[in-house]
Amino acid sequence: VKLIFSNAMTYNPAGNDLHELASTMLETFENLVRLFKTEQLKTAKKSFSNNIARANSQVALLLATQQRREYMESLLPSASNLLVVPVTLLNHWEEQIKCHINIAYLTNKEPIIFRFKADDSETRKEIQNTRLKASVLKEGFPFLFIDLSGNANLPDPDFLAMFSIVLTTTKRFSYEWRNGSFEEEIKCSDGFKSPYAEHGSTVQPLSACPLLKIYFTRLIVDEGHSMGRGQQNNAILFASWISANRRWCMSGTPTPQTSARSGMSNLLGLMGFLKHEFFNARQNGDSTWQTLSRSWNEGSLASFFQLRSVLALLMIRHTKLDIDELPIPRYQRTWLEMSN
């Protein structure tokens, strides 16, 4: 139908009666289609609430697509990078960022480094001053936000999204998990319970973490092999709720040095965290990995080359020989006198 109106507009010049009439009818038609889809989605939601629709039906797919679109539109887009590190490495990462990033490539303004320690009146005043300096006076560049607390209430999403780098810890992820996901918060506000929730489960009406309300450019997890241990860990589940255009894992030991079977399981967990399309359930990613894992455990030589080909698409591997800045080690022997 839209093609009919489009052709009428294409082959009749602007200002012609047919052109103007086709333009009006096309706009009316699109509005009617949009209204029809909205009414159909309302009917589908009622079907789910009455346990009539099947979870694997076309209606379920339509609902999931619509909900995902609405969810993405509710996120705050940001050029920020979310960097997640172990608590013990927080100060180390701060120093490394200051040492290796030349701020002159980003801005000629004074870089703003915000060290968040607590949610108190003094911190809130500092947040207001930072907003004024960066957004109103344009005298500073929001460069680095450092989450030193791990459990105090974070600032609003729009404040966090200002910074080029948001540095937080896995402790924060484990703590914020108890507040639930942003999708659950939206569903609670709409009075709608997910049809995929387990029987008898309840959705907590708590406010989700501000980190979940931002669409980050990158999510980077240091010691990222911890993300491959399955969904039993609260921090892993919270990390799966983070929305980001790209997801990176940094690790010196991608798999545990125990057995080939557990190593393959850990790799599959990492693939799930990275959310690569190849391992998507709709692309039969689980069955593909199971076939590869079965061949690997049987000792098939072909599985080695298959696994290497798959990982080559996702992994960037560096050895000490690849790093030019590392100086050659110098050894010195020192004799110590033992005390009595």
mmCIF file of C-alpha atoms in Angstrom:
data_model
loop_
_atom_site.group_PDB
_atom_site.id
_atom_site.type_symbol
_atom_site.label_atom_id
_atom_site.label_comp_id
_atom_site.label_asym_id
_atom_site.label_seq_id
_atom_site.Cartn_x
_atom_site.Cartn_y
_atom_site.Cartn_z
ATOM 1 C CA VAL A 1 0.000 0.000 0.000
ATOM 2 C CA LYS A 2 2.805 2.402 0.869
ATOM 3 C CA LEU A 3 4.370 1.723 -2.538
ATOM 4 C CA ILE A 4 1.189 2.942 -4.272
ATOM 5 C CA PHE A 5 1.327 6.276 -2.473
ATOM 6 C CA SER A 6 5.094 6.547 -2.985
ATOM 7 C CA ASN A 7 4.775 5.979 -6.725
ATOM 8 C CA ALA A 8 2.053 8.627 -6.939
ATOM 9 C CA MET A 9 4.381 11.094 -5.242
ATOM 10 C CA THR A 10 7.364 10.034 -7.381
ATOM 11 C CA TYR A 11 5.688 10.385 -10.789
ATOM 12 C CA ASN A 12 3.711 13.541 -10.003
ATOM 13 C CA PRO A 13 5.567 16.761 -9.166
ATOM 14 C CA ALA A 14 5.163 18.558 -5.875
ATOM 15 C CA GLY A 15 2.197 20.885 -5.964
ATOM 16 C CA ASN A 16 0.190 18.514 -8.163
ATOM 17 C CA ASP A 17 -3.156 17.472 -6.694
ATOM 18 C CA LEU A 18 -2.283 13.760 -6.966
ATOM 19 C CA HIS A 19 1.063 14.332 -5.237
ATOM 20 C CA GLU A 20 -0.499 16.221 -2.337
ATOM 21 C CA LEU A 21 -3.347 13.731 -1.976
ATOM 22 C CA ALA A 22 -0.933 10.773 -1.961
ATOM 23 C CA SER A 23 1.229 12.486 0.680
ATOM 24 C CA THR A 24 -1.809 13.027 2.917
ATOM 25 C CA MET A 25 -3.065 9.470 2.459
ATOM 26 C CA LEU A 26 0.394 7.996 3.137
ATOM 27 C CA GLU A 27 0.650 9.896 6.435
ATOM 28 C CA THR A 28 -2.865 8.779 7.414
ATOM 29 C CA PHE A 29 -2.074 5.169 6.510
ATOM 30 C CA GLU A 30 1.125 5.119 8.584
ATOM 31 C CA ASN A 31 -0.722 6.557 11.589
ATOM 32 C CA LEU A 32 -3.409 3.869 11.273
ATOM 33 C CA VAL A 33 -0.777 1.110 11.066
ATOM 34 C CA ARG A 34 0.995 2.502 14.139
ATOM 35 C CA LEU A 35 -2.296 2.599 16.039
ATOM 36 C CA PHE A 36 -3.116 -0.955 14.940
ATOM 37 C CA LYS A 37 0.244 -2.275 16.186
ATOM 38 C CA THR A 38 -0.203 -0.512 19.528
ATOM 39 C CA GLU A 39 -3.649 -2.083 20.005
ATOM 40 C CA GLN A 40 -2.294 -5.517 19.062
ATOM 41 C CA LEU A 41 0.498 -5.210 21.629
ATOM 42 C CA LYS A 42 -2.033 -4.300 24.323
ATOM 43 C CA THR A 43 -4.063 -7.369 23.419
ATOM 44 C CA ALA A 44 -0.911 -9.514 23.516
ATOM 45 C CA LYS A 45 -0.020 -8.243 26.997
ATOM 46 C CA LYS A 46 -3.496 -9.147 28.226
ATOM 47 C CA SER A 47 -3.051 -12.630 26.748
ATOM 48 C CA PHE A 48 0.184 -13.039 28.663
ATOM 49 C CA SER A 49 -1.424 -11.878 31.896
ATOM 50 C CA ASN A 50 -4.079 -14.576 31.419
ATOM 51 C CA ASN A 51 -1.426 -17.230 30.675
ATOM 52 C CA ILE A 52 -2.952 -17.842 27.237
ATOM 53 C CA ALA A 53 -0.042 -17.021 24.932
ATOM 54 C CA ARG A 54 2.878 -19.392 24.582
ATOM 55 C CA ALA A 55 6.341 -18.122 25.498
ATOM 56 C CA ASN A 56 7.797 -19.325 22.173
ATOM 57 C CA SER A 57 5.030 -17.948 19.958
ATOM 58 C CA GLN A 58 5.205 -15.160 17.391
ATOM 59 C CA VAL A 59 3.276 -12.974 19.828
ATOM 60 C CA ALA A 60 5.994 -13.518 22.403
ATOM 61 C CA LEU A 61 8.662 -12.559 19.860
ATOM 62 C CA LEU A 62 6.712 -9.420 18.883
ATOM 63 C CA LEU A 63 6.339 -8.431 22.528
ATOM 64 C CA ALA A 64 9.991 -9.057 23.293
ATOM 65 C CA THR A 65 11.085 -6.951 20.317
ATOM 66 C CA GLN A 66 8.777 -4.097 21.285
ATOM 67 C CA GLN A 67 9.856 -4.211 24.925
ATOM 68 C CA ARG A 68 13.513 -4.234 23.919
ATOM 69 C CA ARG A 69 12.990 -1.190 21.678
ATOM 70 C CA GLU A 70 11.185 0.697 24.438
ATOM 71 C CA TYR A 71 13.891 -0.272 26.911
ATOM 72 C CA MET A 72 16.703 0.977 24.675
ATOM 73 C CA GLU A 73 14.857 4.272 24.132
ATOM 74 C CA SER A 74 14.633 4.750 27.909
ATOM 75 C CA LEU A 75 18.423 4.524 28.336
ATOM 76 C CA LEU A 76 20.639 7.599 28.460
ATOM 77 C CA PRO A 77 23.075 7.493 25.500
ATOM 78 C CA SER A 78 26.653 8.273 26.457
ATOM 79 C CA ALA A 79 30.173 8.225 25.029
ATOM 80 C CA SER A 80 31.393 7.079 28.429
ATOM 81 C CA ASN A 81 33.399 3.902 29.056
ATOM 82 C CA LEU A 82 32.554 1.791 32.108
ATOM 83 C CA LEU A 83 35.679 0.155 33.539
ATOM 84 C CA VAL A 84 35.157 -2.531 36.199
ATOM 85 C CA VAL A 85 38.125 -3.719 38.254
ATOM 86 C CA PRO A 86 38.723 -5.670 41.477
ATOM 87 C CA VAL A 87 38.706 -3.523 44.609
ATOM 88 C CA THR A 88 42.390 -4.173 45.254
ATOM 89 C CA LEU A 89 43.344 -2.776 41.836
ATOM 90 C CA LEU A 90 41.282 0.423 41.976
ATOM 91 C CA ASN A 91 44.152 2.735 42.965
ATOM 92 C CA HIS A 92 46.475 0.987 40.517
ATOM 93 C CA TRP A 93 44.095 1.614 37.623
ATOM 94 C CA GLU A 94 43.701 5.262 38.613
ATOM 95 C CA GLU A 95 47.453 5.761 38.482
ATOM 96 C CA GLN A 96 47.786 3.878 35.192
ATOM 97 C CA ILE A 97 45.066 6.002 33.574
ATOM 98 C CA LYS A 98 46.761 9.200 34.703
ATOM 99 C CA CYS A 99 50.134 7.917 33.530
ATOM 100 C CA HIS A 100 49.261 6.567 30.080
ATOM 101 C CA ILE A 101 46.450 8.820 28.802
ATOM 102 C CA ASN A 102 47.502 12.132 27.307
ATOM 103 C CA ILE A 103 44.541 14.367 28.102
ATOM 104 C CA ALA A 104 45.687 16.880 25.467
ATOM 105 C CA TYR A 105 44.358 14.501 22.786
ATOM 106 C CA LEU A 106 40.879 14.788 24.329
ATOM 107 C CA THR A 107 40.558 18.443 25.309
ATOM 108 C CA ASN A 108 42.437 21.638 26.054
ATOM 109 C CA LYS A 109 40.377 22.187 29.193
ATOM 110 C CA GLU A 110 41.247 21.234 32.734
ATOM 111 C CA PRO A 111 40.441 17.530 33.295
ATOM 112 C CA ILE A 112 37.940 16.836 36.059
ATOM 113 C CA ILE A 113 38.605 13.769 38.221
ATOM 114 C CA PHE A 114 35.731 13.101 40.605
ATOM 115 C CA ARG A 115 36.500 10.803 43.557
ATOM 116 C CA PHE A 116 33.193 9.510 44.903
ATOM 117 C CA LYS A 117 33.454 8.381 48.532
ATOM 118 C CA ALA A 118 30.028 8.787 50.133
ATOM 119 C CA ASP A 119 26.483 9.973 49.492
ATOM 120 C CA ASP A 120 26.407 12.928 51.896
ATOM 121 C CA SER A 121 25.703 16.660 51.790
ATOM 122 C CA GLU A 122 29.320 17.524 51.063
ATOM 123 C CA THR A 123 29.462 15.150 48.111
ATOM 124 C CA ARG A 124 26.156 16.432 46.714
ATOM 125 C CA LYS A 125 27.516 19.985 46.885
ATOM 126 C CA GLU A 126 30.629 18.865 45.059
ATOM 127 C CA ILE A 127 28.441 17.239 42.376
ATOM 128 C CA GLN A 128 26.575 20.530 41.855
ATOM 129 C CA ASN A 129 29.857 22.431 41.541
ATOM 130 C CA THR A 130 31.152 19.892 39.015
ATOM 131 C CA ARG A 131 27.981 20.197 36.920
ATOM 132 C CA LEU A 132 28.324 23.981 36.975
ATOM 133 C CA LYS A 133 31.979 23.876 35.986
ATOM 134 C CA ALA A 134 31.561 21.337 33.186
ATOM 135 C CA SER A 135 28.109 22.013 31.711
ATOM 136 C CA VAL A 136 27.417 25.678 32.385
ATOM 137 C CA LEU A 137 30.748 27.480 32.651
ATOM 138 C CA LYS A 138 32.475 25.062 30.224
ATOM 139 C CA GLU A 139 35.674 25.408 32.231
ATOM 140 C CA GLY A 140 36.440 21.737 32.766
ATOM 141 C CA PHE A 141 36.400 18.398 30.975
ATOM 142 C CA PRO A 142 34.705 15.512 32.878
ATOM 143 C CA PHE A 143 37.436 12.930 32.456
ATOM 144 C CA LEU A 144 37.363 10.319 35.220
ATOM 145 C CA PHE A 145 34.758 9.288 37.805
ATOM 146 C CA ILE A 146 36.180 6.980 40.487
ATOM 147 C CA ASP A 147 33.789 4.959 42.652
ATOM 148 C CA LEU A 148 35.701 4.606 45.916
ATOM 149 C CA SER A 149 32.674 3.575 47.960
ATOM 150 C CA GLY A 150 31.222 0.454 46.406
ATOM 151 C CA ASN A 151 27.958 0.661 48.351
ATOM 152 C CA ALA A 152 26.937 4.326 48.712
ATOM 153 C CA ASN A 153 24.156 5.530 46.390
ATOM 154 C CA LEU A 154 25.716 6.668 43.122
ATOM 155 C CA PRO A 155 24.911 10.066 41.540
ATOM 156 C CA ASP A 156 22.229 10.395 38.863
ATOM 157 C CA PRO A 157 22.818 8.767 35.454
ATOM 158 C CA ASP A 158 23.169 12.118 33.663
ATOM 159 C CA PHE A 159 26.084 13.016 35.950
ATOM 160 C CA LEU A 160 27.873 9.708 35.435
ATOM 161 C CA ALA A 161 27.316 9.889 31.665
ATOM 162 C CA MET A 162 29.286 13.148 31.528
ATOM 163 C CA PHE A 163 32.608 11.427 32.216
ATOM 164 C CA SER A 164 34.802 9.776 29.599
ATOM 165 C CA ILE A 165 35.655 6.970 32.027
ATOM 166 C CA VAL A 166 33.599 5.644 34.925
ATOM 167 C CA LEU A 167 35.853 3.511 37.114
ATOM 168 C CA THR A 168 34.069 1.160 39.512
ATOM 169 C CA THR A 169 34.592 -2.236 41.133
ATOM 170 C CA THR A 170 33.130 -5.732 41.146
ATOM 171 C CA LYS A 171 32.152 -4.962 44.743
ATOM 172 C CA ARG A 172 29.716 -2.363 43.384
ATOM 173 C CA PHE A 173 28.225 -4.944 41.008
ATOM 174 C CA SER A 174 27.697 -7.473 43.800
ATOM 175 C CA TYR A 175 26.086 -4.823 46.015
ATOM 176 C CA GLU A 176 23.763 -3.302 43.401
ATOM 177 C CA TRP A 177 22.453 -6.697 42.262
ATOM 178 C CA ARG A 178 20.004 -6.735 45.172
ATOM 179 C CA ASN A 179 18.169 -3.696 43.721
ATOM 180 C CA GLY A 180 17.257 -5.588 40.552
ATOM 181 C CA SER A 181 17.595 -4.619 36.902
ATOM 182 C CA PHE A 182 16.323 -1.498 35.162
ATOM 183 C CA GLU A 183 13.970 -3.630 33.054
ATOM 184 C CA GLU A 184 12.349 -4.947 36.231
ATOM 185 C CA GLU A 185 11.961 -1.390 37.508
ATOM 186 C CA ILE A 186 10.188 -0.384 34.286
ATOM 187 C CA LYS A 187 7.877 -3.406 34.438
ATOM 188 C CA CYS A 188 6.997 -2.644 38.060
ATOM 189 C CA SER A 189 6.161 0.954 37.167
ATOM 190 C CA ASP A 190 3.917 -0.297 34.349
ATOM 191 C CA GLY A 191 2.224 -2.824 36.615
ATOM 192 C CA PHE A 192 3.279 -5.655 34.293
ATOM 193 C CA LYS A 193 4.976 -8.855 35.409
ATOM 194 C CA SER A 194 7.315 -10.594 33.002
ATOM 195 C CA PRO A 195 5.835 -13.820 31.581
ATOM 196 C CA TYR A 196 9.304 -15.343 31.658
ATOM 197 C CA ALA A 197 9.684 -14.961 35.422
ATOM 198 C CA GLU A 198 9.695 -18.197 37.377
ATOM 199 C CA HIS A 199 6.469 -19.243 39.074
ATOM 200 C CA GLY A 200 6.064 -17.585 42.442
ATOM 201 C CA SER A 201 8.951 -15.149 41.994
ATOM 202 C CA THR A 202 8.475 -11.485 42.837
ATOM 203 C CA VAL A 203 10.022 -8.357 41.358
ATOM 204 C CA GLN A 204 11.499 -5.980 43.914
ATOM 205 C CA PRO A 205 10.097 -2.434 43.610
ATOM 206 C CA LEU A 206 13.519 -0.897 44.348
ATOM 207 C CA SER A 207 15.234 1.725 42.240
ATOM 208 C CA ALA A 208 17.813 0.165 39.943
ATOM 209 C CA CYS A 209 21.432 1.281 39.954
ATOM 210 C CA PRO A 210 22.151 4.413 37.837
ATOM 211 C CA LEU A 211 24.766 2.411 35.901
ATOM 212 C CA LEU A 212 21.923 0.351 34.418
ATOM 213 C CA LYS A 213 20.191 3.449 33.052
ATOM 214 C CA ILE A 214 23.078 4.459 30.762
ATOM 215 C CA TYR A 215 23.956 3.094 27.327
ATOM 216 C CA PHE A 216 27.763 3.039 27.546
ATOM 217 C CA THR A 217 30.103 3.017 24.591
ATOM 218 C CA ARG A 218 32.184 0.244 26.184
ATOM 219 C CA LEU A 219 31.993 -2.072 29.136
ATOM 220 C CA ILE A 220 35.502 -3.221 30.099
ATOM 221 C CA VAL A 221 36.043 -5.794 32.854
ATOM 222 C CA ASP A 222 39.527 -6.339 34.251
ATOM 223 C CA GLU A 223 40.290 -9.905 35.374
ATOM 224 C CA GLY A 224 37.443 -10.712 32.997
ATOM 225 C CA HIS A 225 37.800 -14.486 33.355
ATOM 226 C CA SER A 226 35.599 -14.072 36.445
ATOM 227 C CA MET A 227 32.693 -13.382 34.063
ATOM 228 C CA GLY A 228 32.866 -16.946 32.738
ATOM 229 C CA ARG A 229 31.897 -18.764 35.910
ATOM 230 C CA GLY A 230 28.189 -18.980 35.152
ATOM 231 C CA GLN A 231 25.138 -17.105 36.439
ATOM 232 C CA GLN A 232 25.547 -18.079 40.098
ATOM 233 C CA ASN A 233 27.602 -14.995 40.923
ATOM 234 C CA ASN A 234 25.706 -11.775 41.673
ATOM 235 C CA ALA A 235 28.359 -9.624 39.995
ATOM 236 C CA ILE A 236 28.119 -11.697 36.798
ATOM 237 C CA LEU A 237 24.338 -11.341 36.678
ATOM 238 C CA PHE A 238 24.554 -7.575 37.255
ATOM 239 C CA ALA A 239 27.176 -7.277 34.482
ATOM 240 C CA SER A 240 24.733 -8.948 32.083
ATOM 241 C CA TRP A 241 22.264 -6.126 32.818
ATOM 242 C CA ILE A 242 24.714 -3.393 31.762
ATOM 243 C CA SER A 243 23.919 -1.907 28.341
ATOM 244 C CA ALA A 244 26.935 -1.131 26.171
ATOM 245 C CA ASN A 245 27.748 -0.948 22.479
ATOM 246 C CA ARG A 246 30.917 -3.013 23.013
ATOM 247 C CA ARG A 247 31.893 -5.460 25.743
ATOM 248 C CA TRP A 248 35.510 -6.280 26.538
ATOM 249 C CA CYS A 249 37.176 -8.732 28.927
ATOM 250 C CA MET A 250 40.804 -8.318 30.001
ATOM 251 C CA SER A 251 42.498 -11.362 31.450
ATOM 252 C CA GLY A 252 45.840 -13.099 31.649
ATOM 253 C CA THR A 253 44.105 -16.428 32.303
ATOM 254 C CA PRO A 254 40.929 -16.714 30.168
ATOM 255 C CA THR A 255 40.339 -20.291 31.358
ATOM 256 C CA PRO A 256 41.125 -22.038 34.660
ATOM 257 C CA GLN A 257 44.125 -24.362 34.558
ATOM 258 C CA THR A 258 42.196 -27.362 35.819
ATOM 259 C CA SER A 259 40.744 -29.550 33.080
ATOM 260 C CA ALA A 260 39.803 -29.209 29.450
ATOM 261 C CA ARG A 261 36.149 -29.763 30.312
ATOM 262 C CA SER A 262 35.955 -26.913 32.836
ATOM 263 C CA GLY A 263 38.035 -24.715 30.543
ATOM 264 C CA MET A 264 35.512 -25.073 27.730
ATOM 265 C CA SER A 265 32.677 -24.309 30.132
ATOM 266 C CA ASN A 266 34.469 -21.153 31.254
ATOM 267 C CA LEU A 267 34.962 -20.039 27.652
ATOM 268 C CA LEU A 268 31.260 -20.517 26.963
ATOM 269 C CA GLY A 269 30.476 -18.342 29.984
ATOM 270 C CA LEU A 270 32.746 -15.625 28.605
ATOM 271 C CA MET A 271 31.009 -15.823 25.230
ATOM 272 C CA GLY A 272 27.690 -15.356 27.017
ATOM 273 C CA PHE A 273 29.008 -12.268 28.798
ATOM 274 C CA LEU A 274 30.337 -10.784 25.551
ATOM 275 C CA LYS A 275 26.910 -11.412 23.939
ATOM 276 C CA HIS A 276 28.427 -12.151 20.570
ATOM 277 C CA GLU A 277 25.809 -12.784 17.876
ATOM 278 C CA PHE A 278 27.457 -16.065 16.896
ATOM 279 C CA PHE A 279 26.591 -17.525 20.298
ATOM 280 C CA ASN A 280 23.072 -16.134 20.354
ATOM 281 C CA ALA A 281 20.398 -18.726 21.102
ATOM 282 C CA ARG A 282 18.492 -17.735 17.951
ATOM 283 C CA GLN A 283 21.612 -18.514 15.917
ATOM 284 C CA ASN A 284 21.825 -21.960 17.566
ATOM 285 C CA GLY A 285 24.915 -20.771 19.396
ATOM 286 C CA ASP A 286 24.429 -23.161 22.323
ATOM 287 C CA SER A 287 24.163 -26.229 20.105
ATOM 288 C CA THR A 288 27.182 -25.101 18.054
ATOM 289 C CA TRP A 289 29.275 -24.758 21.189
ATOM 290 C CA GLN A 290 28.037 -28.084 22.574
ATOM 291 C CA THR A 291 29.100 -29.834 19.374
ATOM 292 C CA LEU A 292 32.519 -28.181 19.536
ATOM 293 C CA SER A 293 32.883 -28.973 23.234
ATOM 294 C CA ARG A 294 31.935 -32.621 22.704
ATOM 295 C CA SER A 295 34.558 -33.011 19.983
ATOM 296 C CA TRP A 296 37.151 -31.304 22.164
ATOM 297 C CA ASN A 297 36.485 -33.597 25.125
ATOM 298 C CA GLU A 298 36.749 -36.622 22.824
ATOM 299 C CA GLY A 299 40.232 -35.485 21.838
ATOM 300 C CA SER A 300 39.442 -34.625 18.230
ATOM 301 C CA LEU A 301 42.302 -32.735 16.554
ATOM 302 C CA ALA A 302 39.865 -30.922 14.266
ATOM 303 C CA SER A 303 38.170 -29.339 17.294
ATOM 304 C CA PHE A 304 41.440 -27.559 18.151
ATOM 305 C CA PHE A 305 41.518 -25.749 14.811
ATOM 306 C CA GLN A 306 37.778 -25.036 14.993
ATOM 307 C CA LEU A 307 38.138 -23.508 18.455
ATOM 308 C CA ARG A 308 41.147 -21.457 17.410
ATOM 309 C CA SER A 309 39.248 -20.108 14.392
ATOM 310 C CA VAL A 310 36.292 -19.092 16.558
ATOM 311 C CA LEU A 311 38.411 -17.420 19.235
ATOM 312 C CA ALA A 312 40.493 -15.596 16.622
ATOM 313 C CA LEU A 313 37.357 -13.596 15.776
ATOM 314 C CA LEU A 314 36.935 -12.450 19.373
ATOM 315 C CA MET A 315 40.312 -12.450 21.057
ATOM 316 C CA ILE A 316 43.342 -10.165 20.863
ATOM 317 C CA ARG A 317 46.334 -11.911 22.395
ATOM 318 C CA HIS A 318 49.487 -10.133 23.524
ATOM 319 C CA THR A 319 52.644 -11.660 24.908
ATOM 320 C CA LYS A 320 55.588 -9.964 26.582
ATOM 321 C CA LEU A 321 57.410 -10.036 23.242
ATOM 322 C CA ASP A 322 54.662 -7.846 21.749
ATOM 323 C CA ILE A 323 55.278 -5.018 24.210
ATOM 324 C CA ASP A 324 58.186 -2.816 23.167
ATOM 325 C CA GLU A 325 58.164 -0.664 26.308
ATOM 326 C CA LEU A 326 59.157 -3.481 28.650
ATOM 327 C CA PRO A 327 62.890 -3.190 29.394
ATOM 328 C CA ILE A 328 65.119 -6.245 29.488
ATOM 329 C CA PRO A 329 65.258 -7.514 33.073
ATOM 330 C CA ARG A 330 68.461 -6.944 35.020
ATOM 331 C CA TYR A 331 69.406 -9.534 37.595
ATOM 332 C CA GLN A 332 71.411 -8.753 40.716
ATOM 333 C CA ARG A 333 72.401 -11.222 43.415
ATOM 334 C CA THR A 334 72.308 -9.963 46.975
ATOM 335 C CA TRP A 335 73.531 -11.911 50.020
ATOM 336 C CA LEU A 336 71.584 -11.415 53.232
ATOM 337 C CA GLU A 337 72.770 -12.292 56.720
ATOM 338 C CA MET A 338 70.115 -14.171 58.622
ATOM 339 C CA SER A 339 69.346 -13.001 62.146
ATOM 340 C CA ASN A 340 69.421 -15.272 65.154
#
